mmCIF file of C-alpha atoms in Angstrom:
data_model
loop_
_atom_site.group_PDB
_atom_site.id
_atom_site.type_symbol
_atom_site.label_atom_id
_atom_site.label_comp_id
_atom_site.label_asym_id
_atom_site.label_seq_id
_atom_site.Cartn_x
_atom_site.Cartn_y
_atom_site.Cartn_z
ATOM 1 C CA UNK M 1 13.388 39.385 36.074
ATOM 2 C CA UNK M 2 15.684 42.428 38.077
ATOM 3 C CA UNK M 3 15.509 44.096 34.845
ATOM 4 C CA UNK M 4 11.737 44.054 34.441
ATOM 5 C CA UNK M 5 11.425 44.717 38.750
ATOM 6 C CA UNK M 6 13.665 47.976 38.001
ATOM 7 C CA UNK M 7 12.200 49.122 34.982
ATOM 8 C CA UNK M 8 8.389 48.648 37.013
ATOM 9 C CA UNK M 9 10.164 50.992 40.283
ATOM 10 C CA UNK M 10 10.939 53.437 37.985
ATOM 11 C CA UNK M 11 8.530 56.391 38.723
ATOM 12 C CA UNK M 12 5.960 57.613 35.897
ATOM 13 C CA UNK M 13 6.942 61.172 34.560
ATOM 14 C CA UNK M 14 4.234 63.867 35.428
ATOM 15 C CA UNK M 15 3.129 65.941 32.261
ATOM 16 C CA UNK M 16 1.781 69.355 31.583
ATOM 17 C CA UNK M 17 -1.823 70.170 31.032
ATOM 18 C CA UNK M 18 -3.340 72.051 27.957
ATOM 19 C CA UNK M 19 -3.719 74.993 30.449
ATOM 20 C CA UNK M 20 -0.165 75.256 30.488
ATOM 21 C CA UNK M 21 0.477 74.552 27.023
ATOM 22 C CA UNK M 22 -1.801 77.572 26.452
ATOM 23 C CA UNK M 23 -0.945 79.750 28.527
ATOM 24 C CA UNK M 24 3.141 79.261 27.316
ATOM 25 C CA UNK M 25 2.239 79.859 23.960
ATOM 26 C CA UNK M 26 -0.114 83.220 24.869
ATOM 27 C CA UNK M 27 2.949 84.245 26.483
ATOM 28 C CA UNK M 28 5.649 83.559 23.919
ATOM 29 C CA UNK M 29 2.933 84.679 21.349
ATOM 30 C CA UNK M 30 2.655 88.337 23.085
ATOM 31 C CA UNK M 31 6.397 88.586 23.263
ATOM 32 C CA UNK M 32 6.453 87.677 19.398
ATOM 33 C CA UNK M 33 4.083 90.627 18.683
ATOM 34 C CA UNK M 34 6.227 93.112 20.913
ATOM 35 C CA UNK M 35 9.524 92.179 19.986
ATOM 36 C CA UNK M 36 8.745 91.255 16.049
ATOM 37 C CA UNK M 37 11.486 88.712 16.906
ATOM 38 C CA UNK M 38 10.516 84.752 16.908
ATOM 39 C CA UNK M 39 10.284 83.181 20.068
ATOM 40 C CA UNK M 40 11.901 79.568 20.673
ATOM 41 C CA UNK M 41 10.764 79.487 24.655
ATOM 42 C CA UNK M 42 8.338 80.643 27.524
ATOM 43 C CA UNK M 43 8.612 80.432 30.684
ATOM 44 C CA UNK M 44 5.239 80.186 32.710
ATOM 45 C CA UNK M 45 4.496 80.554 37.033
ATOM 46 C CA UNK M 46 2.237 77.233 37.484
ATOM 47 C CA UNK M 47 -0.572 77.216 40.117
ATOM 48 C CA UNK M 48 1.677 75.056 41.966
ATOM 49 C CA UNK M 49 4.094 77.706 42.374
ATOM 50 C CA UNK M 50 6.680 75.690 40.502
ATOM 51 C CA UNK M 51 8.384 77.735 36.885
ATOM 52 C CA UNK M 52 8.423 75.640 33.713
ATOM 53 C CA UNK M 53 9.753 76.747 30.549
ATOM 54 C CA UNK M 54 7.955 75.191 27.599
ATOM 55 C CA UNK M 55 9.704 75.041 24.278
ATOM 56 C CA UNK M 56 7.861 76.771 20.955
ATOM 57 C CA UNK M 57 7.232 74.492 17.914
ATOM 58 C CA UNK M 58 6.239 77.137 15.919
ATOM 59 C CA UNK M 59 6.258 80.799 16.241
ATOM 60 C CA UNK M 60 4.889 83.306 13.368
ATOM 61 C CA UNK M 61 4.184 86.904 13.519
ATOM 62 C CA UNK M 62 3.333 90.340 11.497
ATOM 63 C CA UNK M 63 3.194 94.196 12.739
ATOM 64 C CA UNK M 64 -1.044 93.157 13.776
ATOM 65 C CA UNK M 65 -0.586 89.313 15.414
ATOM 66 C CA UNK M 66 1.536 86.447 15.997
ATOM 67 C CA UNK M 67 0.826 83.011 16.907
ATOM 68 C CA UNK M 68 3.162 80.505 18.553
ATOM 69 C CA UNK M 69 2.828 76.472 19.226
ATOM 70 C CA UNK M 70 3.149 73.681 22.074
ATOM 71 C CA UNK M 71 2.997 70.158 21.624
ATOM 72 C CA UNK M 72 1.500 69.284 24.945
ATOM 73 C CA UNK M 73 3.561 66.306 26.403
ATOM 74 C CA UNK M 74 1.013 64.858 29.034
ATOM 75 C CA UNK M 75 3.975 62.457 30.551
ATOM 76 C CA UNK M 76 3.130 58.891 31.371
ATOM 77 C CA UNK M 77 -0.181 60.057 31.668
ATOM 78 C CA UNK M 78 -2.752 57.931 28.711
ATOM 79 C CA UNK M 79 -4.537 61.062 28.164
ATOM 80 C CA UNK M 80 -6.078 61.494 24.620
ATOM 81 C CA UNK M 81 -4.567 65.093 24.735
ATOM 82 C CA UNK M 82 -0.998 63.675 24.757
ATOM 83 C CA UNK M 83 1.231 65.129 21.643
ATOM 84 C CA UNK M 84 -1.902 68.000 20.846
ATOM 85 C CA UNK M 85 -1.076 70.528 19.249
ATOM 86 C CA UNK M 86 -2.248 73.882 21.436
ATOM 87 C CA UNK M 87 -1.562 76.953 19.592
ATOM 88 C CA UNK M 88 -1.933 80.593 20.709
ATOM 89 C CA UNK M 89 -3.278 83.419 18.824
ATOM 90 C CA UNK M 90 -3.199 87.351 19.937
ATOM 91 C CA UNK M 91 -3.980 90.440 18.327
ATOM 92 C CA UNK M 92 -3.825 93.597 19.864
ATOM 93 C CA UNK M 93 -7.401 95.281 21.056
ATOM 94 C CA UNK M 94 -8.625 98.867 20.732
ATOM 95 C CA UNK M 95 -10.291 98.109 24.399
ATOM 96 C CA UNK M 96 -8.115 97.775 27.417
ATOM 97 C CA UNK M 97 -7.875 94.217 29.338
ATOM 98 C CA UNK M 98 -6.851 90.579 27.802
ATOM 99 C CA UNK M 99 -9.738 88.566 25.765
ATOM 100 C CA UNK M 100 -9.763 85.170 25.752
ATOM 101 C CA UNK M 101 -11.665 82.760 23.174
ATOM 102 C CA UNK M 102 -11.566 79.304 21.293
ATOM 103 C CA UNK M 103 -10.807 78.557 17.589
ATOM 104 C CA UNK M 104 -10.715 75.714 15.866
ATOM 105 C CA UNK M 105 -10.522 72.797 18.028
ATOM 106 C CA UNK M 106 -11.621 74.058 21.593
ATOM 107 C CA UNK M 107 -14.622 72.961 22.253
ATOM 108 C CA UNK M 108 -18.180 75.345 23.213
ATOM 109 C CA UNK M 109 -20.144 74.916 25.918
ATOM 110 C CA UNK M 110 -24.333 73.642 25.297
ATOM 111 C CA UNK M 111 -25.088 72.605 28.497
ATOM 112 C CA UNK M 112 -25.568 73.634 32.032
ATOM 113 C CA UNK M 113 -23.257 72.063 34.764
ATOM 114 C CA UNK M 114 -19.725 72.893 33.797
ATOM 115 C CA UNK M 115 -17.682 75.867 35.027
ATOM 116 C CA UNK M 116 -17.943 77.579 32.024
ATOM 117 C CA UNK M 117 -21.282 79.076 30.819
ATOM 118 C CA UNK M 118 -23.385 78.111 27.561
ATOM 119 C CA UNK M 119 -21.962 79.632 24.621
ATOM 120 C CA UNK M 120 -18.415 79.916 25.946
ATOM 121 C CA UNK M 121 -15.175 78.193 24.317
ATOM 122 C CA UNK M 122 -14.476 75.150 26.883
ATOM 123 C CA UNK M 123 -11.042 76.802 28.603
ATOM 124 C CA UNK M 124 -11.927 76.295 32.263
ATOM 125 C CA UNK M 125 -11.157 78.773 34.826
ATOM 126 C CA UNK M 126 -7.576 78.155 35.816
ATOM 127 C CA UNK M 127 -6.831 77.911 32.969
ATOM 128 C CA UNK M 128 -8.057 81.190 31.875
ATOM 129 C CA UNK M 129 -6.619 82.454 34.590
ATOM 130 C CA UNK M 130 -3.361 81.267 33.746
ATOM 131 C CA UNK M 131 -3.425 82.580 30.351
ATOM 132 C CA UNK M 132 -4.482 85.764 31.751
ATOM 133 C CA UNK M 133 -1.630 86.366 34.014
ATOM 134 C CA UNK M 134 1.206 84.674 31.562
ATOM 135 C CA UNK M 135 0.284 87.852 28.437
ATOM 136 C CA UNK M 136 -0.033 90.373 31.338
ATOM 137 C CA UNK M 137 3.522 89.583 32.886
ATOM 138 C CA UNK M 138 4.651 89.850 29.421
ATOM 139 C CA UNK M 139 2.934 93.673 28.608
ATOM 140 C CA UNK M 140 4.329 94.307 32.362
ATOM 141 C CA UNK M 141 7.541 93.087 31.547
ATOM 142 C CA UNK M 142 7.735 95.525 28.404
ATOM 143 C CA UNK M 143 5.899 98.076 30.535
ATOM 144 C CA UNK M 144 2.844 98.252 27.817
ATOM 145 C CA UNK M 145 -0.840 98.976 28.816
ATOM 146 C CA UNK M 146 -2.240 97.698 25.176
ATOM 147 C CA UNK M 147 -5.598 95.263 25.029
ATOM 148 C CA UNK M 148 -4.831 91.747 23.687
ATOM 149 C CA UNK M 149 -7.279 89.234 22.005
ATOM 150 C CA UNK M 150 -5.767 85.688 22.818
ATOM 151 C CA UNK M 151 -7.416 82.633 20.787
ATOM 152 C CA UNK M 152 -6.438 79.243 22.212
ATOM 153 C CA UNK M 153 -6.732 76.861 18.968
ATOM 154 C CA UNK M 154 -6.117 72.937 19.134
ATOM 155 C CA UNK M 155 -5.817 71.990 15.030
ATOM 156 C CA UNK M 156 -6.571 68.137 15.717
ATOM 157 C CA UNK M 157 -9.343 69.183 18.695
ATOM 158 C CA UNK M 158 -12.523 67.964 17.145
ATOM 159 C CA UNK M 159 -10.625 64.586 16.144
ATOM 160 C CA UNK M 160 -9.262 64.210 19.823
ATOM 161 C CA UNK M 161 -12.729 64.990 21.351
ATOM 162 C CA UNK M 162 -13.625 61.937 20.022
ATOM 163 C CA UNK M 163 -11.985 60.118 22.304
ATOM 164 C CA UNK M 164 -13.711 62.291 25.454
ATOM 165 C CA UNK M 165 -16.260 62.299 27.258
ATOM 166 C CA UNK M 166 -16.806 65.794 25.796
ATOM 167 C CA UNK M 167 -19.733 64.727 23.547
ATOM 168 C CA UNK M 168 -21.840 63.548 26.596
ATOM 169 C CA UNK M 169 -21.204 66.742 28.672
ATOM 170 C CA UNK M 170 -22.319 69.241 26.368
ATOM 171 C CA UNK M 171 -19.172 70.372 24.938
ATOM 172 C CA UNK M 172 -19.133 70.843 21.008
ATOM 173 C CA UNK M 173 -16.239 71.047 18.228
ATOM 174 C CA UNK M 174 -13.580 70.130 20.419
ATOM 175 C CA UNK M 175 -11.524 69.271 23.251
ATOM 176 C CA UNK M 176 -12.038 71.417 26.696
ATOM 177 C CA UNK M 177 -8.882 73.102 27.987
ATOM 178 C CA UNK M 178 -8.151 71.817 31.154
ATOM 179 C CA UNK M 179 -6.007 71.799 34.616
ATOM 180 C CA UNK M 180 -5.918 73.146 37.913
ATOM 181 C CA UNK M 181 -2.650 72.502 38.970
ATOM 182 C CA UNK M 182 -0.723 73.333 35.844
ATOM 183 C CA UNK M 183 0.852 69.363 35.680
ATOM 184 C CA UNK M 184 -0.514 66.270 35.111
ATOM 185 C CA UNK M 185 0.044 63.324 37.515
ATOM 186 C CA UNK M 186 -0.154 60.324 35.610
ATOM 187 C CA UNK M 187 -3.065 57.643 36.394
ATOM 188 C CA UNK M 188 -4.320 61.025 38.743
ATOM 189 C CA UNK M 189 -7.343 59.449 40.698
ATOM 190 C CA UNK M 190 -8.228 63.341 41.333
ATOM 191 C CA UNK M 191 -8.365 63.763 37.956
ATOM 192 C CA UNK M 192 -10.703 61.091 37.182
ATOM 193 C CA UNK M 193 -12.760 61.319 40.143
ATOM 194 C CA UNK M 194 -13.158 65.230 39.134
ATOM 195 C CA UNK M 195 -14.833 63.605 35.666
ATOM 196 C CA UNK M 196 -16.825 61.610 37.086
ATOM 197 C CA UNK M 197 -18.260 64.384 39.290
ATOM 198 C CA UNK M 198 -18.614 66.986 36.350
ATOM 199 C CA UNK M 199 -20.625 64.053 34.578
ATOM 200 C CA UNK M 200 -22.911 63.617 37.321
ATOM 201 C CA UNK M 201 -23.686 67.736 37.550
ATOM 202 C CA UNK M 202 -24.156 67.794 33.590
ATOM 203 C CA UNK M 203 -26.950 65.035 33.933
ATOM 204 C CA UNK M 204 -28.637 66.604 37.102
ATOM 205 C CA UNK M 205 -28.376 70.176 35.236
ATOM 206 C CA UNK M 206 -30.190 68.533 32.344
ATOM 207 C CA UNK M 207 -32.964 67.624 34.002
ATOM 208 C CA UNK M 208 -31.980 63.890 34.613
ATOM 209 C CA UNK M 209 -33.621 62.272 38.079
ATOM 210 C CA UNK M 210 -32.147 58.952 36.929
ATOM 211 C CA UNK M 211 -28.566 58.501 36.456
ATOM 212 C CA UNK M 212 -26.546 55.084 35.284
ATOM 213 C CA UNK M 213 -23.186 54.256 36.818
ATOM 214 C CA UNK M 214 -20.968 51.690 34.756
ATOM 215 C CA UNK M 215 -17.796 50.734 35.250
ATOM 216 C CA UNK M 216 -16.843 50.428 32.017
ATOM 217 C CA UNK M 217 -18.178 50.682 27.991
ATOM 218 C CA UNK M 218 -19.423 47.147 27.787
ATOM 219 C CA UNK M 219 -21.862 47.627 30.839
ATOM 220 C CA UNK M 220 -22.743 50.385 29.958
ATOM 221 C CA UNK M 221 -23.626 49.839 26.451
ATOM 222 C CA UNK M 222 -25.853 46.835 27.999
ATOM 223 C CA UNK M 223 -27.303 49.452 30.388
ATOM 224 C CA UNK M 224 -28.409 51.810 27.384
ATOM 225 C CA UNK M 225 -30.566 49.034 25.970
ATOM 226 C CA UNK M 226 -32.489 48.787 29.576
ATOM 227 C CA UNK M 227 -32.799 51.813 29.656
ATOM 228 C CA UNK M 228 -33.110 53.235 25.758
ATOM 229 C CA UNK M 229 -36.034 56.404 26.909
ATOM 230 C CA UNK M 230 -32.476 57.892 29.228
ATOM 231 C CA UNK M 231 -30.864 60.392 27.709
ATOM 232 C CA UNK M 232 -27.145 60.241 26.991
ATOM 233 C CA UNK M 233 -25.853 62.442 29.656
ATOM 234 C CA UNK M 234 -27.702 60.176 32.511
ATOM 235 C CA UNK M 235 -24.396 57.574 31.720
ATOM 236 C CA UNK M 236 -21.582 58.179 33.828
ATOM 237 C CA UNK M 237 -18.704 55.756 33.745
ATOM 238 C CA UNK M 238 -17.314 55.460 36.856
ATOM 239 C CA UNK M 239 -14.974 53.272 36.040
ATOM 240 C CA UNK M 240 -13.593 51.538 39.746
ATOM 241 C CA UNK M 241 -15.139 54.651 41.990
ATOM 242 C CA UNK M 242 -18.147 53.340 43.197
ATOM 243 C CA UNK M 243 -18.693 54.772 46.903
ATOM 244 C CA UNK M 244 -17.606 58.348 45.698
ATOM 245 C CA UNK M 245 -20.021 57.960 42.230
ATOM 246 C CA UNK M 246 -22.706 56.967 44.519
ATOM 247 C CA UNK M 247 -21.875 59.276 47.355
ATOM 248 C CA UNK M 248 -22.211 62.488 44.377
ATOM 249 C CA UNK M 249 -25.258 61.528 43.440
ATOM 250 C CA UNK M 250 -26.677 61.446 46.769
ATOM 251 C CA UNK M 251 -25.142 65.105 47.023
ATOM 252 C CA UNK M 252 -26.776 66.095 43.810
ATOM 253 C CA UNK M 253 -30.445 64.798 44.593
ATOM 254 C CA UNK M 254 -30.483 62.496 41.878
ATOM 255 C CA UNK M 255 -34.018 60.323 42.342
ATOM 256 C CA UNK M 256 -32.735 56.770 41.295
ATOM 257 C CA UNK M 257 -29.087 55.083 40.517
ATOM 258 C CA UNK M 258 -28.298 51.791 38.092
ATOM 259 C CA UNK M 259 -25.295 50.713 39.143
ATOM 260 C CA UNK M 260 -23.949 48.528 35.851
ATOM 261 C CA UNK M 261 -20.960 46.146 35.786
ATOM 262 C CA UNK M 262 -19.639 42.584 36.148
ATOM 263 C CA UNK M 263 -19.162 39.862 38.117
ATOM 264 C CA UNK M 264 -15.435 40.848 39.022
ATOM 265 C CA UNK M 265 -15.727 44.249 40.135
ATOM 266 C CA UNK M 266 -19.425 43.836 41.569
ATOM 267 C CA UNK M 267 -18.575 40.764 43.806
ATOM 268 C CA UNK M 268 -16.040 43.250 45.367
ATOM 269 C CA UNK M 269 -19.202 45.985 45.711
ATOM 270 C CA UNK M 270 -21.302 42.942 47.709
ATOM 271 C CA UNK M 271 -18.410 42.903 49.739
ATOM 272 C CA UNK M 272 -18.685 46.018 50.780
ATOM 273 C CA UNK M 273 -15.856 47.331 49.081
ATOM 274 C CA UNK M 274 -16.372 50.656 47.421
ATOM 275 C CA UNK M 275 -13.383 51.478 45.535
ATOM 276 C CA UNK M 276 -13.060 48.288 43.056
ATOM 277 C CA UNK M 277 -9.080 48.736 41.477
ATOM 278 C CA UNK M 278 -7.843 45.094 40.775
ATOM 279 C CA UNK M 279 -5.442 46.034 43.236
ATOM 280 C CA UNK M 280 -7.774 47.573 46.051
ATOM 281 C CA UNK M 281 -8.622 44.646 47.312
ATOM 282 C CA UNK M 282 -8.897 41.052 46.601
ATOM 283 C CA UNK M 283 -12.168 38.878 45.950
ATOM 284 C CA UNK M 284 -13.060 36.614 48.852
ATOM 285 C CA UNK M 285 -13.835 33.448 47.834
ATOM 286 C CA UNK M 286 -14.820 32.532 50.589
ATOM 287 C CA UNK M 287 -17.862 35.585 50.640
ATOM 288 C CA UNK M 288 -18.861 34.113 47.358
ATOM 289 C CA UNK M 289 -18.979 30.568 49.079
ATOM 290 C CA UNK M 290 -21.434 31.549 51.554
ATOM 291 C CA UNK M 291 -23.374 33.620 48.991
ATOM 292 C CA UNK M 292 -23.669 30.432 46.845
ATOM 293 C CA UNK M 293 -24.220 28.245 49.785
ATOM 294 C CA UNK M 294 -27.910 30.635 50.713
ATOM 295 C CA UNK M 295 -29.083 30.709 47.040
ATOM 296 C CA UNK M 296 -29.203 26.885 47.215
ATOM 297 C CA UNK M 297 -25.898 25.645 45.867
ATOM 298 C CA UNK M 298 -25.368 22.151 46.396
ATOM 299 C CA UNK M 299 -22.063 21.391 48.528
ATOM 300 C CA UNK M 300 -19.801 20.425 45.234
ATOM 301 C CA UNK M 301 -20.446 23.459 43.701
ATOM 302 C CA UNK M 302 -19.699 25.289 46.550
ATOM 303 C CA UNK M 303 -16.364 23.961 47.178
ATOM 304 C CA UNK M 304 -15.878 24.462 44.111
ATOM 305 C CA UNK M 305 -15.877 28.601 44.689
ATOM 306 C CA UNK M 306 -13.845 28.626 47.259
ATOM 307 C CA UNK M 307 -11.213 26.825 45.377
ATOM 308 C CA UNK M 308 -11.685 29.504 42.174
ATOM 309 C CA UNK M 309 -9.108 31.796 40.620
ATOM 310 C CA UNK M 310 -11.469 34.483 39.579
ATOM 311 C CA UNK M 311 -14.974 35.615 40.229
ATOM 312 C CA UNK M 312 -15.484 35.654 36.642
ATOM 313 C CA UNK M 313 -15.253 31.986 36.890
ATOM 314 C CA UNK M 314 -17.801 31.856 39.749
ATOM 315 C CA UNK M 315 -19.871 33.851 37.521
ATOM 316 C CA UNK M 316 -19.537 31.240 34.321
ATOM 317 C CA UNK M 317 -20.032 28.397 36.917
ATOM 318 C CA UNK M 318 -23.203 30.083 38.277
ATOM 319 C CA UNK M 319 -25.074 30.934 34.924
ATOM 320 C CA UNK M 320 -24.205 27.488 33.724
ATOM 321 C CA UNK M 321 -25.352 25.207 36.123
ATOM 322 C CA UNK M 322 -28.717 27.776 36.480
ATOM 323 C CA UNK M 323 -27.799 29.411 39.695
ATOM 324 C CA UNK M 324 -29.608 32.866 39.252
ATOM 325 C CA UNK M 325 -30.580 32.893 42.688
ATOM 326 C CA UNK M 326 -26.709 33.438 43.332
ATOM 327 C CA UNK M 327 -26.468 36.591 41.264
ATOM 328 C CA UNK M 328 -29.751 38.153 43.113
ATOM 329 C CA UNK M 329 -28.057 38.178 46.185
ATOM 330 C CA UNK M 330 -24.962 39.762 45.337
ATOM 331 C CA UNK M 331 -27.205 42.550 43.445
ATOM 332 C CA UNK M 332 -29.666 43.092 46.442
ATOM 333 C CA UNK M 333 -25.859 42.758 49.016
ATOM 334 C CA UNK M 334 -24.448 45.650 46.261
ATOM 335 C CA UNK M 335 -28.149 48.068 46.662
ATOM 336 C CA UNK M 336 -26.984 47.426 50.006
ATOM 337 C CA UNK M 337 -23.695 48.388 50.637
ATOM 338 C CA UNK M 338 -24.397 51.138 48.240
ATOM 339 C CA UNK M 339 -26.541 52.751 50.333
ATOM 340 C CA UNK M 340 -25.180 52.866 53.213
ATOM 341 C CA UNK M 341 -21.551 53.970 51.925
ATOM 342 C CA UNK M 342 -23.843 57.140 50.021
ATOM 343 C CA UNK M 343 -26.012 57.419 52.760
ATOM 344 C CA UNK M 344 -28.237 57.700 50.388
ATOM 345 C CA UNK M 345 -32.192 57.719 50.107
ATOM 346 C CA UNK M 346 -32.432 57.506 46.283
ATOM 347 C CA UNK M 347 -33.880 54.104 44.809
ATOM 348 C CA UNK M 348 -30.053 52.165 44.395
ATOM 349 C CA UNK M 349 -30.619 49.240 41.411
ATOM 350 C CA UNK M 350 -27.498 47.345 40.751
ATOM 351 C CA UNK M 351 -27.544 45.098 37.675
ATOM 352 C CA UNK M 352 -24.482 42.331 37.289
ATOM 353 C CA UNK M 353 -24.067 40.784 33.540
ATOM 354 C CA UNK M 354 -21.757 38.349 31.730
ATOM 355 C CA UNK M 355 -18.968 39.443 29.916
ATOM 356 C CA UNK M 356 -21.274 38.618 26.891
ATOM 357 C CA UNK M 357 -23.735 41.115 27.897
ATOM 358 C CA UNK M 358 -26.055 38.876 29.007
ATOM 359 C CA UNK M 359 -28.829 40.205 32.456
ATOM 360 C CA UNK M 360 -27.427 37.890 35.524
ATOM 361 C CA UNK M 361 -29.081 39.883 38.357
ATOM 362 C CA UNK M 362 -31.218 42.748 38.511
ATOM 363 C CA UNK M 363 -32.461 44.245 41.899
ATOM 364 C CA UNK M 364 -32.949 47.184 43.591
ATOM 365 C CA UNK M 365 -33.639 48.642 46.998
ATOM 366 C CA UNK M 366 -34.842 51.894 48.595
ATOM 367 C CA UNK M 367 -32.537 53.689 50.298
ATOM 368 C CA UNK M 368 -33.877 55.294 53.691
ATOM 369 C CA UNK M 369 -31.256 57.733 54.741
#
C-alpha cells in the first residue's frame, strides 16, 4: 500500500508539443543544409523562455535540402500525438524570408473559426512563429541572408487525426500542429478547455444557432439521433466543463444549448455544480432525497437515496420503479443552474439518459439574462 501511495505522489512528467517538435527539426534541418554535416541535436528558445534540446531521429540532406526527425514525446500527457513522428523539410528559396507549409500528415484548414485561414496547412500561430524564429537563429548564427521553404510533415498524421476532434472542426488530411507554450502539462485543463472553445467558434462560424454539449461519446451519440437535421460541428464534447461550455456559448450568441449526459455528472449540474470531475465535488444524496421526495416518491424509496453509493443507482432505482417525474426535475434544476452560471439568454435544454441510452428527462427553459 506505501508502494502504490508513493508511486501515485510521484509527479506526471510534462511533454513537448508538436510546435516544438517542429520547430527543433526546422532548426537542425537548416543547419543540415548549411553545414552538409548530419545533425544528431537542436536546441530550441520555448515561449516559456525555458531552452530544450531535442534529439534528431533522423537527419538526411543533399547540396538543394535536408530533412531531419522528432519523435514527439508528449510526457504523461494521453495525447493521441504521443510518439508522432514530426519531420522537417527545407529547401532554400530564390525569394527572401522563411516559408512555412504542411505535407503529408498536417492537416488543411475548410472551415471558418480557427486561427488559421481556409486553405492553410493546420500549424497554428505559435507555432509558426516558433518555427520561424528557430531557422532564422540558425541563418543568423551562420550569418546567411538566404530564403528557406520549411515543410512540417507528420508520416502517420492522417491515421492520428482519427483520433481528434480534427474531422469535426474543419481540418482535413491530418493532425493540426499545436502549442502555445512550447510544453505540454499533462491532464492540462487549459488545454482542453481551449478545445472546447475552438469547437464552439467552428460551429457558430458555420452557421450553427444550435449547439449540443455532451459530456462524453455515449451522450452524445444519443444526442445525434434527437437531433439527426444538426450538423456535425454543432457537437461539442465538453467533457466535465459545463459552466465554462455554457458560459462560451453565451459569449458566442449561440440561439439554443442541449446539454447531454448522465445521471452521475448531471445530478452534480442540478446541484449547481458547474465543473463535474469525479473529484470536484461529491453527489449529495441528500439533494437527490429531496428531489425524489417533490416528484412523489413514497418514503421507502426515498430513504432509500439517501442511503445510495452512486447516483447512477438513484438513476436505475428511479426508471425502474417509474419515477420520471424525478428525472424532470433535475433537468428543469440543470436549465436552471445553467443559466444563471452563463448568464445566459439562449433557450438552455438539458436532457439526462441511462447508461443504455435510453431518454430519462428532457426539459428546457428560457434563459432571460
Amino acid at each position: 500500500m506505501a508502494m502504490e501511495e508513493e508511486k501515485e505522489a510521484k509527479p506526471l512528467r510534462y511533454g513537448y508539443t508538436t510546435g516544438s517538435c517542429a520547430a527543433a527539426a526546422a532548426k537542425a534541418a537548416v543547419t543540415a543544409l548549411i553545414l552538409q554535416e548530419p545533425q544528431r541535436e537542436s536546441a530550441i528558445m520555448l515561449p516559456i523562455g525555458q531552452e530544450v534540446t531535442f534529439l534528431m531521429h533522423g537527419c538526411e540532406y543533399d547540396s538543394d535540402r535536408a530533412a531531419c526527425e522528432v519523435i514527439k514525446d508528449g510526457g504523461d500527457d494521453p495525447d493521441a500525438t504521443h510518439g508522432a513522428r514530426i519531420v522537417a523539410e527545407v529547401r532554400w528559396r530564390d525569394e527572401e524570408g522563411i516559408e512555412i507549409d504542411g505535407g503529408i500528415g498536417v492537416g488543411r484548414v475548410t472551415k471558418p473559426g480557427l486561427p488559421v485561414d481556409i486553405g492553410e496547412a493546420a500549424i497554428n500561430p505559435v507555432p509558426r512563429r516558433m518555427i520561424r524564429e528557430s531557422v532564422q537563429s540558425a541563418l543568423d548564427s551562420f550569418e546567411l541572408e538566404r530564403g528557406v521553404r520549411v515543410v512540417i510533415s507528420v508520416p502517420d498524421g492522417e491515421e492520428i487525426a482519427k483520433k481528434t476532434l480534427n474531422g469535426r472542426l474543419g481540418i482535413i488530411g491530418g493532425i493540426s500542429i499545436l502549442g502555445t507554450r512550447g510544453i505540454v502539462v499533462p491532464f492540462s485543463t487549459a488545454a482542453y478547455k481551449a478545445s472546447v472553445a475552438q469547437a464552439i467558434r467552428v460551429a457558430v462560424k458555420s452557421g450553427c444557432t444550435h449547439i449540443v454539449l455532451s459530456t462524453g461519446g455515449r451522450s452524445e451519440k444519443v444526442a445525434m439521433g434527437l437531433y439527426p437535421e444538426l450538423p456535425e460541428e454543432a457537437f461539442v464534447e465538453m467533457g466535465d466543463f459545463v459552466g465554462f461550455a455554457l458560459t462560451m456559448c453565451a459569449r458566442q450568441g449561440v440561439g439554443k444549448v442541449t446539454l447531454s449526459g448522465m445521471m452521475g455528472k448531471f445530478s452534480k449540474v442540478a446541484q449547481g455544480v458547474m465543473m463535474v470531475h469525479s473529484k470536484s465535488a461529491p453527489v449529495d444524496f441528500g439533494f437527490l432525497a429531496a428531489a425524489a421526495e417533490q416528484a412523489g416518491a413514497d418514503p421507502g424509496t426515498v430513504a432509500e437515496i439517501r442511503d445510495a453509493n452512486t447516483a447512477a443507482q438513484v438513476g436505475d432505482m428511479m426508471q425502474e420503479r417509474g419515477q420520471l417525474a424525478f428525472f424532470g426535475q433535475l433537468c428543469a434544476a440543470c436549465c436552471e443552474n445553467g443559466l444563471r452560471e452563463a448568464k445566459a439568454s439562449y433557450v438552455l435544454e438539458t436532457v439526462i439518459m441511462s447508461m443504455k441510452g435510453v431518454i430519462l428527462g428532457r426539459v428546457e427553459k428560457q434563459g432571460e439574462a
